Amino acid sequence: AEAARAAMGGSGSLLRREALGEYQELTFLSKQEILLAYKRFSELLPKEERENACSARVPKSQILTLPELRANPFQHRICHVFSTSDDGDDSLSFEDFLDMLSVFSDSATSDIKSHYAFRIFDFDDDGTLDRKDLEKLVNCLTGQGEDSRLSNAEMEQLIQNILEESDIDKDGTINLSEFQHVVSRSPDFASSFKIVL
């Protein structure tokens, strides 16, 4: 409640009540969660920018210090997917930050989570998961260390298995609807992808 009071108006940090209502409608976050998010976002900014947190952008290097992202193997992709920066620097505005926290939240639907997971795994941003994307995905999940790396044959076999399971139209790639179809058949998707979202 302390944080909520501060975000609503104390000590120069201000989130307008109308904005709060809008953010509640547009996200899966409660009023308290939005106010806490505002406080956390403000604290990532230099002191002199905190008054205008709603119009400021936080650089990617700062976003990566958040506990949710610090150990996440997809941290760079997550910043890239949620950033609306025109400069391509993957910085986040307060609204980008809210979108990210909203998708991470337990209240987000599995459709929304799978949509963003798909975008995060689509490393070349071409709208499909091809062999290169799947290889990067497996490397992210298994770690890049010498001990944990798969041999070429193991990688090939794994990608083959993933495609056999998911590539319904047999075009050699997984599109969003194929991905969501696989996800809908796996009730444990949300928990197994906690690592991502």
Coordinates of C-alpha atoms in Angstrom, one line a residue:
A1 CA 0.0 0.0 0.0
E2 CA 3.0 2.3 0.7
A3 CA 4.2 1.9 -2.9
A4 CA 0.7 2.4 -4.2
R5 CA 0.3 5.7 -2.3
A6 CA 3.7 6.9 -3.6
A7 CA 2.9 6.0 -7.2
M8 CA -0.5 7.7 -7.0
G9 CA 1.0 11.0 -6.1
G10 CA 3.6 11.2 -3.3
S11 CA 7.1 12.5 -3.8
G12 CA 6.8 13.7 -7.4
S13 CA 6.1 10.3 -9.1
L14 CA 2.7 10.6 -10.6
L15 CA 0.4 8.2 -12.4
R16 CA -2.9 9.8 -13.3
R17 CA -6.0 8.0 -12.2
E18 CA -7.4 8.0 -15.8
A19 CA -4.2 6.3 -17.0
L20 CA -4.5 3.8 -14.2
G21 CA -8.0 2.8 -15.3
E22 CA -6.9 2.5 -19.0
Y23 CA -3.9 0.3 -18.0
Q24 CA -6.1 -2.0 -16.1
E25 CA -8.4 -2.4 -19.1
L26 CA -5.4 -3.1 -21.4
T27 CA -3.5 -5.5 -19.3
F28 CA -3.9 -8.5 -17.1
L29 CA -2.7 -6.5 -14.1
S30 CA -4.5 -5.3 -11.0
K31 CA -4.4 -1.6 -9.9
Q32 CA -1.9 -2.6 -7.2
E33 CA 0.4 -4.4 -9.7
I34 CA 0.3 -1.4 -12.1
L35 CA 1.3 1.0 -9.3
L36 CA 4.1 -1.3 -8.2
A37 CA 5.2 -1.6 -11.8
Y38 CA 5.3 2.2 -12.1
K39 CA 7.5 2.4 -9.0
R40 CA 9.8 -0.3 -10.3
F41 CA 10.0 1.4 -13.7
S42 CA 10.7 4.8 -12.2
E43 CA 13.5 3.3 -10.1
L44 CA 15.3 2.1 -13.3
L45 CA 15.5 5.8 -14.5
P46 CA 18.0 8.4 -13.4
K47 CA 16.6 10.6 -10.6
E48 CA 16.0 13.6 -12.9
E49 CA 13.8 11.6 -15.3
R50 CA 11.6 10.0 -12.6
E51 CA 9.0 12.8 -12.6
N52 CA 8.2 12.0 -16.2
A53 CA 8.4 8.2 -16.1
C54 CA 5.4 7.8 -18.3
S55 CA 7.2 9.5 -21.2
A56 CA 10.7 8.1 -20.5
R57 CA 12.4 5.0 -22.0
V58 CA 14.6 2.7 -20.0
P59 CA 17.7 1.3 -21.8
K60 CA 17.9 -2.4 -22.3
S61 CA 21.0 -2.7 -20.1
Q62 CA 18.8 -1.5 -17.2
I63 CA 15.9 -3.7 -18.0
L64 CA 18.2 -6.7 -18.0
T65 CA 19.0 -6.0 -14.3
L66 CA 15.4 -7.0 -13.3
P67 CA 15.2 -10.3 -11.3
E68 CA 12.7 -11.7 -13.8
L69 CA 15.1 -11.3 -16.7
R70 CA 18.6 -11.6 -15.1
A71 CA 18.8 -15.4 -15.5
N72 CA 16.4 -15.8 -18.4
P73 CA 18.1 -17.3 -21.4
F74 CA 15.7 -15.4 -23.7
Q75 CA 16.4 -12.0 -22.0
H76 CA 17.6 -10.2 -25.2
R77 CA 14.7 -11.6 -27.2
I78 CA 12.2 -10.5 -24.6
C79 CA 13.4 -6.9 -24.6
H80 CA 13.4 -7.0 -28.4
V81 CA 9.8 -8.3 -28.7
F82 CA 8.3 -5.9 -26.1
S83 CA 10.2 -2.8 -27.2
T84 CA 8.4 -0.3 -29.4
S85 CA 11.6 1.8 -29.9
D86 CA 12.0 3.3 -33.3
D87 CA 15.8 3.2 -32.9
G88 CA 16.0 -0.5 -32.6
D89 CA 17.8 -0.2 -29.3
D90 CA 15.3 -2.5 -27.5
S91 CA 14.7 0.2 -24.8
L92 CA 11.3 0.0 -23.1
S93 CA 8.7 2.7 -22.4
F94 CA 6.5 2.4 -19.3
E95 CA 3.7 0.9 -21.6
D96 CA 6.2 -1.6 -23.1
F97 CA 7.2 -2.5 -19.5
L98 CA 3.5 -3.0 -18.5
D99 CA 2.9 -5.2 -21.5
M100 CA 5.8 -7.3 -20.6
L101 CA 4.8 -7.7 -17.0
S102 CA 1.2 -8.4 -18.1
V103 CA 2.2 -11.3 -20.3
F104 CA 4.5 -12.6 -17.5
S105 CA 1.6 -12.4 -15.0
D106 CA -0.3 -15.5 -13.9
S107 CA -3.5 -13.9 -15.1
A108 CA -2.5 -13.8 -18.8
T109 CA -4.2 -16.4 -20.9
S110 CA -2.3 -19.3 -22.4
D111 CA -3.1 -17.9 -25.9
I112 CA -1.4 -14.6 -25.1
K113 CA 1.5 -16.4 -23.5
S114 CA 2.0 -18.7 -26.5
H115 CA 1.7 -15.8 -28.9
Y116 CA 4.5 -14.0 -27.2
A117 CA 6.5 -17.2 -26.7
F118 CA 6.3 -17.8 -30.5
R119 CA 7.5 -14.2 -31.2
I120 CA 10.4 -14.7 -28.7
F121 CA 11.5 -18.0 -30.3
D122 CA 11.2 -16.5 -33.9
F123 CA 14.8 -15.2 -33.7
D124 CA 14.9 -13.9 -37.3
D125 CA 11.4 -12.2 -36.9
D126 CA 10.1 -13.8 -40.1
G127 CA 6.8 -15.1 -38.7
T128 CA 7.8 -18.8 -38.7
L129 CA 10.0 -21.1 -36.6
D130 CA 12.4 -22.7 -39.0
R131 CA 15.4 -25.0 -38.3
K132 CA 17.7 -22.1 -37.5
D133 CA 15.2 -20.7 -34.9
L134 CA 14.7 -24.2 -33.4
E135 CA 18.4 -24.7 -33.1
K136 CA 18.9 -21.4 -31.3
L137 CA 15.9 -22.2 -29.1
V138 CA 17.4 -25.6 -28.1
N139 CA 20.8 -23.9 -27.5
C140 CA 19.1 -21.3 -25.2
L141 CA 17.3 -24.0 -23.3
T142 CA 20.2 -26.4 -22.8
G143 CA 22.8 -23.7 -22.2
Q144 CA 25.9 -23.0 -24.4
G145 CA 28.4 -24.8 -22.1
E146 CA 30.6 -27.5 -23.5
D147 CA 29.0 -30.2 -21.2
S148 CA 25.4 -29.3 -22.1
R149 CA 25.8 -28.8 -25.8
L150 CA 24.1 -31.3 -28.0
S151 CA 26.1 -33.1 -30.8
N152 CA 25.1 -32.3 -34.4
A153 CA 23.3 -35.6 -34.6
E154 CA 21.4 -35.1 -31.4
M155 CA 20.4 -31.6 -32.5
E156 CA 19.3 -32.9 -35.9
Q157 CA 17.2 -35.7 -34.3
L158 CA 15.6 -33.3 -31.8
I159 CA 14.7 -30.7 -34.5
Q160 CA 13.3 -33.6 -36.6
N161 CA 11.1 -34.7 -33.6
I162 CA 9.9 -31.2 -33.0
L163 CA 8.9 -30.7 -36.6
E164 CA 7.2 -34.1 -36.8
E165 CA 5.2 -33.2 -33.7
S166 CA 4.3 -29.6 -34.8
D167 CA 4.6 -29.0 -38.5
I168 CA 1.1 -29.9 -39.5
D169 CA 1.3 -28.7 -43.1
K170 CA 4.7 -30.3 -43.6
D171 CA 6.4 -27.2 -45.0
G172 CA 9.5 -27.6 -42.8
T173 CA 8.6 -24.7 -40.5
I174 CA 6.2 -24.1 -37.6
N175 CA 3.8 -21.1 -38.0
L176 CA 1.9 -19.5 -35.1
S177 CA -1.3 -21.5 -35.5
E178 CA 0.7 -24.8 -35.5
F179 CA 2.6 -23.6 -32.5
Q180 CA -0.6 -22.7 -30.6
H181 CA -2.1 -26.0 -31.6
V182 CA 0.8 -28.0 -30.0
V183 CA 0.6 -25.7 -27.0
S184 CA -3.2 -26.3 -26.6
R185 CA -2.6 -30.0 -26.6
S186 CA 0.0 -29.6 -23.8
P187 CA -1.7 -28.5 -20.6
D188 CA 1.7 -28.2 -18.9
F189 CA 2.8 -25.6 -21.4
A190 CA 2.4 -22.6 -19.1
S191 CA 4.4 -24.2 -16.4
S192 CA 7.1 -25.6 -18.7
F193 CA 7.6 -22.2 -20.3
K194 CA 7.8 -20.3 -17.0
I195 CA 11.5 -20.0 -18.1
V196 CA 10.4 -17.8 -20.9
L197 CA 7.3 -16.0 -19.6

